[in-house]
Amino acid sequence: MTEPARKTPFADREHGHKCRRSVLTIGTFDGVHAGHRALLERAATMAERCATGRARVIALAFDPHPLEALAPERAPARLTTWPQRERLLREAGAEEVVRLEPTPALLSLSPAEFIEQLARDYRPAGIVEGTDFHFGAKRAGDIEMLRSLGAAHDFVVDIVDQVQCALNDHTIAPASSSLVRWLISRGRVSDAARILGRPYRMDGIVRRGDRRGRTINYPTANIESPCLAPADGVYAGRAHLPDGRLVAAAISVGTKPTFDGRDRAVEAYLMDADASATGRSGAWDTLPGLPEYEWDVGLEFLAFVRDQVRFDTLEELLAQMARDCEACRAIAETAALCEAAHKGA
């Protein structure tokens, strides 16, 4: 039974004195990739072995990234919204997820002050971190300092080596949010999925666009999201709809060069989205039971299909879009079959 997320750290000074002990892992956890899941797996093992009875596994996650407060111009693009991150951390084993808002008061705590407050509020039996963990003002605290503070506050420290992942070209790379961002920004979404352990998903809201797609029989959902958009191009993907359905999608990222566009946009042509509701197969126009705009959608990017190209005629564009949709549908169907086989294994 999971507990609700707490919005800010150290809000309840008595909390730690009223509950069983905990095993903590602290970080930003953007993307919740293979390395993050390894931390939670180790935390769960430690929690089971706690001498005072099974401890709670708690993830303390900074949101937004601390650089948003310290140096906004250097803050990395988001890979996940907060609701996504909380859900993924729980799925990975966290019983409680605490949102650490990087306020000046929190970021000014010395390493010793930071750990003292954690010890008071969460009664940790252990803290599990990666090899590059730093904490406290100016990231002054390191692993050795954490071990020393653990001895003073009666918790052990367990360090997890960096997880290595194989990319599609068999390159071995360390799992990190920075690498995931690098891959996505270059359109390498299938490689990013190998680090994440799932397709990259961009959650957002459907907004009104220029409505040009409707005039050429390819109506699209225009997505506004705080998360990182992949490099310009056409992608095979899937859309998570508000009613729980998952439908194939052809996703375009870029400036629509055939129409001399300037603003970068993410648009998804949702295939077969209305078939179950209307009895006819085809593409989404207006989904039954939903407004035309202002509804939540999650776009999964499965594979890069092609670069954006400027076509000389509308006929050439339409012919290519038909080929794109055929390729995207086939990729989405293959992904669904692979997932079904994996679940049945």
PDB file of C-alpha atoms in Angstrom, residues 1-283:
ATOM      1  CA  MET A   1       0.000   0.000   0.000  1.00  0.00           C
ATOM      2  CA  THR A   2       1.685   3.216  -1.159  1.00  0.00           C
ATOM      3  CA  GLU A   3       1.378   6.528   0.646  1.00  0.00           C
ATOM      4  CA  PRO A   4       0.507   9.847  -1.021  1.00  0.00           C
ATOM      5  CA  ALA A   5       3.346  12.024  -2.249  1.00  0.00           C
ATOM      6  CA  ARG A   6       4.394  14.840   0.043  1.00  0.00           C
ATOM      7  CA  LYS A   7       4.956  18.168  -1.712  1.00  0.00           C
ATOM      8  CA  THR A   8       7.815  19.544   0.355  1.00  0.00           C
ATOM      9  CA  PRO A   9      10.547  18.065   2.555  1.00  0.00           C
ATOM     10  CA  PHE A  10      10.789  18.418   6.301  1.00  0.00           C
ATOM     11  CA  ALA A  11       7.220  19.827   6.537  1.00  0.00           C
ATOM     12  CA  ASP A  12       6.182  17.540   9.399  1.00  0.00           C
ATOM     13  CA  ARG A  13       8.811  17.654  12.115  1.00  0.00           C
ATOM     14  CA  GLU A  14       7.086  14.906  14.082  1.00  0.00           C
ATOM     15  CA  HIS A  15       6.661  12.587  11.099  1.00  0.00           C
ATOM     16  CA  GLY A  16       9.851  10.668  11.649  1.00  0.00           C
ATOM     17  CA  HIS A  17       9.102   9.959  15.282  1.00  0.00           C
ATOM     18  CA  LYS A  18       5.738   8.356  14.593  1.00  0.00           C
ATOM     19  CA  CYS A  19       6.554   5.882  11.857  1.00  0.00           C
ATOM     20  CA  ARG A  20       8.781   2.898  11.207  1.00  0.00           C
ATOM     21  CA  ARG A  21      12.256   3.407   9.849  1.00  0.00           C
ATOM     22  CA  SER A  22      12.964   4.094   6.205  1.00  0.00           C
ATOM     23  CA  VAL A  23      15.466   3.465   3.449  1.00  0.00           C
ATOM     24  CA  LEU A  24      16.003   6.609   1.379  1.00  0.00           C
ATOM     25  CA  THR A  25      17.321   7.378  -2.056  1.00  0.00           C
ATOM     26  CA  ILE A  26      17.774  11.024  -3.020  1.00  0.00           C
ATOM     27  CA  GLY A  27      18.127  12.611  -6.443  1.00  0.00           C
ATOM     28  CA  THR A  28      16.380  14.285  -9.339  1.00  0.00           C
ATOM     29  CA  PHE A  29      15.395  10.993 -11.008  1.00  0.00           C
ATOM     30  CA  ASP A  30      14.422  12.705 -14.260  1.00  0.00           C
ATOM     31  CA  GLY A  31      13.441  10.013 -16.743  1.00  0.00           C
ATOM     32  CA  VAL A  32      13.532   7.245 -14.103  1.00  0.00           C
ATOM     33  CA  HIS A  33      16.003   5.176 -16.118  1.00  0.00           C
ATOM     34  CA  ALA A  34      17.746   1.866 -15.483  1.00  0.00           C
ATOM     35  CA  GLY A  35      20.196   3.423 -13.027  1.00  0.00           C
ATOM     36  CA  HIS A  36      17.404   4.909 -10.930  1.00  0.00           C
ATOM     37  CA  ARG A  37      15.584   1.595 -10.847  1.00  0.00           C
ATOM     38  CA  ALA A  38      18.765  -0.105  -9.637  1.00  0.00           C
ATOM     39  CA  LEU A  39      18.863   2.288  -6.665  1.00  0.00           C
ATOM     40  CA  LEU A  40      15.281   1.434  -5.739  1.00  0.00           C
ATOM     41  CA  GLU A  41      15.888  -2.293  -6.126  1.00  0.00           C
ATOM     42  CA  ARG A  42      18.832  -2.062  -3.720  1.00  0.00           C
ATOM     43  CA  ALA A  43      16.752   0.076  -1.357  1.00  0.00           C
ATOM     44  CA  ALA A  44      13.999  -2.557  -1.334  1.00  0.00           C
ATOM     45  CA  THR A  45      16.525  -5.259  -0.475  1.00  0.00           C
ATOM     46  CA  MET A  46      17.899  -3.163   2.368  1.00  0.00           C
ATOM     47  CA  ALA A  47      14.378  -2.404   3.617  1.00  0.00           C
ATOM     48  CA  GLU A  48      13.558  -6.124   3.836  1.00  0.00           C
ATOM     49  CA  ARG A  49      16.667  -6.782   5.910  1.00  0.00           C
ATOM     50  CA  CYS A  50      16.215  -3.935   8.388  1.00  0.00           C
ATOM     51  CA  ALA A  51      16.916  -5.241  11.902  1.00  0.00           C
ATOM     52  CA  THR A  52      14.045  -3.267  13.438  1.00  0.00           C
ATOM     53  CA  GLY A  53      11.421  -4.643  11.025  1.00  0.00           C
ATOM     54  CA  ARG A  54      10.751  -3.948   7.390  1.00  0.00           C
ATOM     55  CA  ALA A  55      11.532  -0.315   6.564  1.00  0.00           C
ATOM     56  CA  ARG A  56       9.698   1.950   4.102  1.00  0.00           C
ATOM     57  CA  VAL A  57      11.340   2.705   0.758  1.00  0.00           C
ATOM     58  CA  ILE A  58      11.185   6.458   0.138  1.00  0.00           C
ATOM     59  CA  ALA A  59      12.395   8.375  -2.924  1.00  0.00           C
ATOM     60  CA  LEU A  60      13.213  12.032  -2.284  1.00  0.00           C
ATOM     61  CA  ALA A  61      13.097  13.694  -5.700  1.00  0.00           C
ATOM     62  CA  PHE A  62      14.077  17.261  -6.559  1.00  0.00           C
ATOM     63  CA  ASP A  63      11.533  18.961  -8.799  1.00  0.00           C
ATOM     64  CA  PRO A  64      12.237  21.106 -10.663  1.00  0.00           C
ATOM     65  CA  HIS A  65      15.943  20.492 -11.206  1.00  0.00           C
ATOM     66  CA  PRO A  66      18.016  22.497  -8.678  1.00  0.00           C
ATOM     67  CA  LEU A  67      19.667  24.363 -11.542  1.00  0.00           C
ATOM     68  CA  GLU A  68      16.281  25.940 -12.299  1.00  0.00           C
ATOM     69  CA  ALA A  69      16.792  27.897  -9.087  1.00  0.00           C
ATOM     70  CA  LEU A  70      20.570  28.273  -9.141  1.00  0.00           C
ATOM     71  CA  ALA A  71      21.340  28.876 -12.830  1.00  0.00           C
ATOM     72  CA  PRO A  72      18.221  28.663 -15.029  1.00  0.00           C
ATOM     73  CA  GLU A  73      20.229  29.162 -18.219  1.00  0.00           C
ATOM     74  CA  ARG A  74      22.074  25.899 -17.489  1.00  0.00           C
ATOM     75  CA  ALA A  75      19.076  23.856 -16.352  1.00  0.00           C
ATOM     76  CA  PRO A  76      18.568  20.701 -18.448  1.00  0.00           C
ATOM     77  CA  ALA A  77      15.369  20.065 -20.387  1.00  0.00           C
ATOM     78  CA  ARG A  78      12.810  17.901 -18.629  1.00  0.00           C
ATOM     79  CA  LEU A  79      12.375  14.245 -19.547  1.00  0.00           C
ATOM     80  CA  THR A  80       9.327  13.749 -17.327  1.00  0.00           C
ATOM     81  CA  THR A  81       6.559  15.777 -15.788  1.00  0.00           C
ATOM     82  CA  TRP A  82       6.201  15.445 -12.020  1.00  0.00           C
ATOM     83  CA  PRO A  83       3.142  13.149 -12.232  1.00  0.00           C
ATOM     84  CA  GLN A  84       5.051  10.902 -14.656  1.00  0.00           C
ATOM     85  CA  ARG A  85       8.081  10.783 -12.418  1.00  0.00           C
ATOM     86  CA  GLU A  86       6.061  10.018  -9.300  1.00  0.00           C
ATOM     87  CA  ARG A  87       4.213   7.203 -11.075  1.00  0.00           C
ATOM     88  CA  LEU A  88       7.413   5.692 -12.483  1.00  0.00           C
ATOM     89  CA  LEU A  89       9.200   5.843  -9.122  1.00  0.00           C
ATOM     90  CA  ARG A  90       6.305   4.042  -7.467  1.00  0.00           C
ATOM     91  CA  GLU A  91       6.283   1.418 -10.221  1.00  0.00           C
ATOM     92  CA  ALA A  92      10.009   0.950  -9.595  1.00  0.00           C
ATOM     93  CA  GLY A  93       9.436   0.209  -5.917  1.00  0.00           C
ATOM     94  CA  ALA A  94       9.135   3.460  -3.964  1.00  0.00           C
ATOM     95  CA  GLU A  95       6.426   3.235  -1.319  1.00  0.00           C
ATOM     96  CA  GLU A  96       6.472   6.978  -0.825  1.00  0.00           C
ATOM     97  CA  VAL A  97       7.663   9.728  -3.157  1.00  0.00           C
ATOM     98  CA  VAL A  98       8.546  13.114  -1.682  1.00  0.00           C
ATOM     99  CA  ARG A  99       8.870  16.134  -3.928  1.00  0.00           C
ATOM    100  CA  LEU A 100      11.848  18.264  -2.883  1.00  0.00           C
ATOM    101  CA  GLU A 101      11.262  21.793  -4.101  1.00  0.00           C
ATOM    102  CA  PRO A 102      14.686  23.456  -4.568  1.00  0.00           C
ATOM    103  CA  THR A 103      13.972  26.535  -2.488  1.00  0.00           C
ATOM    104  CA  PRO A 104      16.790  28.864  -1.367  1.00  0.00           C
ATOM    105  CA  ALA A 105      16.296  27.587   2.182  1.00  0.00           C
ATOM    106  CA  LEU A 106      16.747  23.969   1.157  1.00  0.00           C
ATOM    107  CA  LEU A 107      19.650  24.612  -1.206  1.00  0.00           C
ATOM    108  CA  SER A 108      21.504  26.642   1.436  1.00  0.00           C
ATOM    109  CA  LEU A 109      21.596  23.777   3.960  1.00  0.00           C
ATOM    110  CA  SER A 110      25.077  22.487   4.638  1.00  0.00           C
ATOM    111  CA  PRO A 111      25.607  18.748   4.077  1.00  0.00           C
ATOM    112  CA  ALA A 112      25.422  18.146   7.843  1.00  0.00           C
ATOM    113  CA  GLU A 113      22.232  20.218   8.209  1.00  0.00           C
ATOM    114  CA  PHE A 114      20.601  18.459   5.269  1.00  0.00           C
ATOM    115  CA  ILE A 115      21.283  14.991   6.695  1.00  0.00           C
ATOM    116  CA  GLU A 116      20.334  16.053  10.225  1.00  0.00           C
ATOM    117  CA  GLN A 117      16.879  17.095   9.010  1.00  0.00           C
ATOM    118  CA  LEU A 118      16.460  13.926   6.949  1.00  0.00           C
ATOM    119  CA  ALA A 119      17.420  11.826   9.965  1.00  0.00           C
ATOM    120  CA  ARG A 120      14.928  13.658  12.162  1.00  0.00           C
ATOM    121  CA  ASP A 121      12.004  13.436   9.733  1.00  0.00           C
ATOM    122  CA  TYR A 122      12.507  10.022   8.101  1.00  0.00           C
ATOM    123  CA  ARG A 123      14.497   7.955  10.634  1.00  0.00           C
ATOM    124  CA  PRO A 124      16.566   6.297   7.887  1.00  0.00           C
ATOM    125  CA  ALA A 125      18.044   2.892   8.521  1.00  0.00           C
ATOM    126  CA  GLY A 126      19.916   3.324   5.264  1.00  0.00           C
ATOM    127  CA  ILE A 127      20.530   5.624   2.311  1.00  0.00           C
ATOM    128  CA  VAL A 128      21.201   4.176  -1.145  1.00  0.00           C
ATOM    129  CA  GLU A 129      22.975   6.315  -3.769  1.00  0.00           C
ATOM    130  CA  GLY A 130      25.101   6.181  -6.886  1.00  0.00           C
ATOM    131  CA  THR A 131      28.851   6.701  -7.025  1.00  0.00           C
ATOM    132  CA  ASP A 132      28.585  10.366  -8.113  1.00  0.00           C
ATOM    133  CA  PHE A 133      26.175  11.468  -5.363  1.00  0.00           C
ATOM    134  CA  HIS A 134      26.698  14.932  -3.862  1.00  0.00           C
ATOM    135  CA  PHE A 135      24.484  16.823  -1.458  1.00  0.00           C
ATOM    136  CA  GLY A 136      24.145  20.005   0.542  1.00  0.00           C
ATOM    137  CA  ALA A 137      24.979  23.597  -0.384  1.00  0.00           C
ATOM    138  CA  LYS A 138      27.310  23.827  -3.385  1.00  0.00           C
ATOM    139  CA  ARG A 139      27.199  20.006  -3.594  1.00  0.00           C
ATOM    140  CA  ALA A 140      29.850  19.982  -0.876  1.00  0.00           C
ATOM    141  CA  GLY A 141      28.848  16.607   0.541  1.00  0.00           C
ATOM    142  CA  ASP A 142      30.225  13.428  -1.033  1.00  0.00           C
ATOM    143  CA  ILE A 143      30.023   9.707  -0.375  1.00  0.00           C
ATOM    144  CA  GLU A 144      32.668   9.703   2.349  1.00  0.00           C
ATOM    145  CA  MET A 145      30.913  12.540   4.169  1.00  0.00           C
ATOM    146  CA  LEU A 146      27.620  10.677   3.842  1.00  0.00           C
ATOM    147  CA  ARG A 147      29.151   7.599   5.439  1.00  0.00           C
ATOM    148  CA  SER A 148      30.506   9.705   8.302  1.00  0.00           C
ATOM    149  CA  LEU A 149      27.137  11.366   8.878  1.00  0.00           C
ATOM    150  CA  GLY A 150      25.470   7.963   8.679  1.00  0.00           C
ATOM    151  CA  ALA A 151      27.584   6.710  11.544  1.00  0.00           C
ATOM    152  CA  ALA A 152      26.567   9.758  13.573  1.00  0.00           C
ATOM    153  CA  HIS A 153      22.851   9.360  12.813  1.00  0.00           C
ATOM    154  CA  ASP A 154      22.584   5.563  12.933  1.00  0.00           C
ATOM    155  CA  PHE A 155      22.102   4.679   9.264  1.00  0.00           C
ATOM    156  CA  VAL A 156      24.196   2.727   6.801  1.00  0.00           C
ATOM    157  CA  VAL A 157      25.155   3.867   3.317  1.00  0.00           C
ATOM    158  CA  ASP A 158      24.992   1.572   0.295  1.00  0.00           C
ATOM    159  CA  ILE A 159      26.555   2.689  -2.985  1.00  0.00           C
ATOM    160  CA  VAL A 160      25.352   1.252  -6.310  1.00  0.00           C
ATOM    161  CA  ASP A 161      27.736   1.151  -9.267  1.00  0.00           C
ATOM    162  CA  GLN A 162      26.634   2.909 -12.429  1.00  0.00           C
ATOM    163  CA  VAL A 163      24.430   0.722 -14.627  1.00  0.00           C
ATOM    164  CA  GLN A 164      25.733   0.005 -18.126  1.00  0.00           C
ATOM    165  CA  CYS A 165      23.330  -0.390 -21.073  1.00  0.00           C
ATOM    166  CA  ALA A 166      23.818  -1.708 -24.614  1.00  0.00           C
ATOM    167  CA  LEU A 167      22.690   0.602 -27.415  1.00  0.00           C
ATOM    168  CA  ASN A 168      21.439  -0.597 -30.790  1.00  0.00           C
ATOM    169  CA  ASP A 169      24.938  -0.525 -32.289  1.00  0.00           C
ATOM    170  CA  HIS A 170      26.174  -2.640 -29.318  1.00  0.00           C
ATOM    171  CA  THR A 171      27.978   0.321 -27.762  1.00  0.00           C
ATOM    172  CA  ILE A 172      27.998   0.008 -23.972  1.00  0.00           C
ATOM    173  CA  ALA A 173      26.985   3.265 -22.302  1.00  0.00           C
ATOM    174  CA  PRO A 174      26.355   4.325 -18.691  1.00  0.00           C
ATOM    175  CA  ALA A 175      22.723   5.004 -17.806  1.00  0.00           C
ATOM    176  CA  SER A 176      22.222   8.693 -17.098  1.00  0.00           C
ATOM    177  CA  SER A 177      19.585  11.348 -17.650  1.00  0.00           C
ATOM    178  CA  SER A 178      22.165  13.433 -19.512  1.00  0.00           C
ATOM    179  CA  LEU A 179      22.763  10.624 -21.999  1.00  0.00           C
ATOM    180  CA  VAL A 180      19.023  10.144 -22.507  1.00  0.00           C
ATOM    181  CA  ARG A 181      18.659  13.857 -23.276  1.00  0.00           C
ATOM    182  CA  TRP A 182      21.600  13.697 -25.697  1.00  0.00           C
ATOM    183  CA  LEU A 183      20.102  10.735 -27.543  1.00  0.00           C
ATOM    184  CA  ILE A 184      16.603  12.223 -27.748  1.00  0.00           C
ATOM    185  CA  SER A 185      17.903  15.574 -28.966  1.00  0.00           C
ATOM    186  CA  ARG A 186      19.538  13.702 -31.852  1.00  0.00           C
ATOM    187  CA  GLY A 187      16.460  11.668 -32.744  1.00  0.00           C
ATOM    188  CA  ARG A 188      17.871   8.413 -31.356  1.00  0.00           C
ATOM    189  CA  VAL A 189      14.686   7.516 -29.513  1.00  0.00           C
ATOM    190  CA  SER A 190      15.133   3.761 -29.806  1.00  0.00           C
ATOM    191  CA  ASP A 191      18.563   4.069 -28.147  1.00  0.00           C
ATOM    192  CA  ALA A 192      17.038   6.269 -25.443  1.00  0.00           C
ATOM    193  CA  ALA A 193      14.493   3.498 -24.814  1.00  0.00           C
ATOM    194  CA  ARG A 194      17.349   1.122 -24.021  1.00  0.00           C
ATOM    195  CA  ILE A 195      18.508   3.408 -21.216  1.00  0.00           C
ATOM    196  CA  LEU A 196      14.992   4.167 -19.992  1.00  0.00           C
ATOM    197  CA  GLY A 197      13.770   0.573 -20.222  1.00  0.00           C
ATOM    198  CA  ARG A 198      10.668   1.771 -22.110  1.00  0.00           C
ATOM    199  CA  PRO A 199       9.860   4.142 -24.998  1.00  0.00           C
ATOM    200  CA  TYR A 200      10.439   7.818 -24.347  1.00  0.00           C
ATOM    201  CA  ARG A 201       7.071   9.384 -23.515  1.00  0.00           C
ATOM    202  CA  MET A 202       6.260  13.078 -23.761  1.00  0.00           C
ATOM    203  CA  ASP A 203       3.144  14.046 -21.809  1.00  0.00           C
ATOM    204  CA  GLY A 204       1.303  17.189 -22.774  1.00  0.00           C
ATOM    205  CA  ILE A 205      -1.943  18.907 -23.674  1.00  0.00           C
ATOM    206  CA  VAL A 206      -3.645  19.036 -27.078  1.00  0.00           C
ATOM    207  CA  ARG A 207      -3.789  22.658 -28.221  1.00  0.00           C
ATOM    208  CA  ARG A 208      -5.365  24.332 -31.233  1.00  0.00           C
ATOM    209  CA  GLY A 209      -2.975  24.496 -34.174  1.00  0.00           C
ATOM    210  CA  ASP A 210      -3.288  25.976 -37.646  1.00  0.00           C
ATOM    211  CA  ARG A 211      -5.841  23.244 -38.564  1.00  0.00           C
ATOM    212  CA  ARG A 212      -4.114  22.670 -41.917  1.00  0.00           C
ATOM    213  CA  GLY A 213      -4.093  18.900 -41.440  1.00  0.00           C
ATOM    214  CA  ARG A 214      -7.877  18.807 -41.601  1.00  0.00           C
ATOM    215  CA  THR A 215      -7.822  20.339 -45.071  1.00  0.00           C
ATOM    216  CA  ILE A 216      -5.661  17.506 -46.427  1.00  0.00           C
ATOM    217  CA  ASN A 217      -7.454  14.688 -44.554  1.00  0.00           C
ATOM    218  CA  TYR A 218      -4.669  14.280 -41.982  1.00  0.00           C
ATOM    219  CA  PRO A 219      -5.984  15.984 -38.820  1.00  0.00           C
ATOM    220  CA  THR A 220      -3.324  16.103 -36.124  1.00  0.00           C
ATOM    221  CA  ALA A 221      -3.197  16.629 -32.400  1.00  0.00           C
ATOM    222  CA  ASN A 222      -0.847  19.514 -31.638  1.00  0.00           C
ATOM    223  CA  ILE A 223       0.971  18.803 -28.382  1.00  0.00           C
ATOM    224  CA  GLU A 224       2.211  21.378 -25.895  1.00  0.00           C
ATOM    225  CA  SER A 225       4.554  19.854 -23.318  1.00  0.00           C
ATOM    226  CA  PRO A 226       7.195  21.004 -20.828  1.00  0.00           C
ATOM    227  CA  CYS A 227       9.333  18.006 -21.793  1.00  0.00           C
ATOM    228  CA  LEU A 228      12.157  17.663 -24.283  1.00  0.00           C
ATOM    229  CA  ALA A 229      11.033  17.202 -27.882  1.00  0.00           C
ATOM    230  CA  PRO A 230      13.170  14.930 -30.089  1.00  0.00           C
ATOM    231  CA  ALA A 231      15.156  16.211 -33.064  1.00  0.00           C
ATOM    232  CA  ASP A 232      13.163  17.346 -36.082  1.00  0.00           C
ATOM    233  CA  GLY A 233      11.779  14.451 -38.079  1.00  0.00           C
ATOM    234  CA  VAL A 234       8.975  11.946 -38.444  1.00  0.00           C
ATOM    235  CA  TYR A 235       8.618   9.261 -35.785  1.00  0.00           C
ATOM    236  CA  ALA A 236       6.590   6.112 -35.307  1.00  0.00           C
ATOM    237  CA  GLY A 237       4.840   6.229 -31.992  1.00  0.00           C
ATOM    238  CA  ARG A 238       1.783   5.606 -29.900  1.00  0.00           C
ATOM    239  CA  ALA A 239      -0.610   7.903 -28.093  1.00  0.00           C
ATOM    240  CA  HIS A 240      -2.010   7.288 -24.618  1.00  0.00           C
ATOM    241  CA  LEU A 241      -5.545   8.699 -24.711  1.00  0.00           C
ATOM    242  CA  PRO A 242      -7.493   9.966 -21.682  1.00  0.00           C
ATOM    243  CA  ASP A 243      -9.852   6.970 -21.787  1.00  0.00           C
ATOM    244  CA  GLY A 244      -6.930   4.556 -21.416  1.00  0.00           C
ATOM    245  CA  ARG A 245      -6.603   3.490 -25.042  1.00  0.00           C
ATOM    246  CA  LEU A 246      -3.207   3.212 -26.715  1.00  0.00           C
ATOM    247  CA  VAL A 247      -3.266   3.961 -30.458  1.00  0.00           C
ATOM    248  CA  ALA A 248      -0.660   4.054 -33.204  1.00  0.00           C
ATOM    249  CA  ALA A 249       0.569   7.497 -34.178  1.00  0.00           C
ATOM    250  CA  ALA A 250       2.670   9.138 -36.859  1.00  0.00           C
ATOM    251  CA  ILE A 251       4.449  12.002 -35.107  1.00  0.00           C
ATOM    252  CA  SER A 252       5.999  15.012 -36.805  1.00  0.00           C
ATOM    253  CA  VAL A 253       8.482  17.231 -34.978  1.00  0.00           C
ATOM    254  CA  GLY A 254       9.666  20.401 -36.663  1.00  0.00           C
ATOM    255  CA  THR A 255       8.658  23.526 -38.559  1.00  0.00           C
ATOM    256  CA  LYS A 256       6.539  22.082 -41.429  1.00  0.00           C
ATOM    257  CA  PRO A 257       8.969  23.147 -44.188  1.00  0.00           C
ATOM    258  CA  THR A 258       6.571  22.396 -47.067  1.00  0.00           C
ATOM    259  CA  PHE A 259       4.314  25.144 -45.710  1.00  0.00           C
ATOM    260  CA  ASP A 260       7.185  27.553 -44.894  1.00  0.00           C
ATOM    261  CA  GLY A 261       6.604  27.157 -41.185  1.00  0.00           C
ATOM    262  CA  ARG A 262       8.848  28.861 -38.648  1.00  0.00           C
ATOM    263  CA  ASP A 263       7.579  27.719 -35.264  1.00  0.00           C
ATOM    264  CA  ARG A 264       8.681  24.292 -34.071  1.00  0.00           C
ATOM    265  CA  ALA A 265       5.756  22.001 -33.260  1.00  0.00           C
ATOM    266  CA  VAL A 266       4.998  18.436 -32.201  1.00  0.00           C
ATOM    267  CA  GLU A 267       2.006  16.996 -34.067  1.00  0.00           C
ATOM    268  CA  ALA A 268       0.559  13.496 -33.913  1.00  0.00           C
ATOM    269  CA  TYR A 269      -1.682  11.859 -36.484  1.00  0.00           C
ATOM    270  CA  LEU A 270      -3.630   9.327 -34.431  1.00  0.00           C
ATOM    271  CA  MET A 271      -4.498   6.213 -36.385  1.00  0.00           C
ATOM    272  CA  ASP A 272      -7.638   4.168 -35.685  1.00  0.00           C
ATOM    273  CA  ALA A 273      -8.385   6.268 -32.619  1.00  0.00           C
ATOM    274  CA  ASP A 274     -12.104   6.441 -33.310  1.00  0.00           C
ATOM    275  CA  ALA A 275     -12.707   2.950 -34.688  1.00  0.00           C
ATOM    276  CA  SER A 276     -14.068   1.416 -31.484  1.00  0.00           C
ATOM    277  CA  ALA A 277     -16.400   4.334 -30.847  1.00  0.00           C
ATOM    278  CA  THR A 278     -17.808   4.838 -34.345  1.00  0.00           C
ATOM    279  CA  GLY A 279     -17.393   1.468 -36.005  1.00  0.00           C
ATOM    280  CA  ARG A 280     -15.261   2.905 -38.778  1.00  0.00           C
ATOM    281  CA  SER A 281     -11.506   2.603 -39.059  1.00  0.00           C
ATOM    282  CA  GLY A 282      -9.389   5.580 -39.913  1.00  0.00           C
ATOM    283  CA  ALA A 283      -7.807   8.545 -38.212  1.00  0.00           C
TER     284      ALA A 283
END
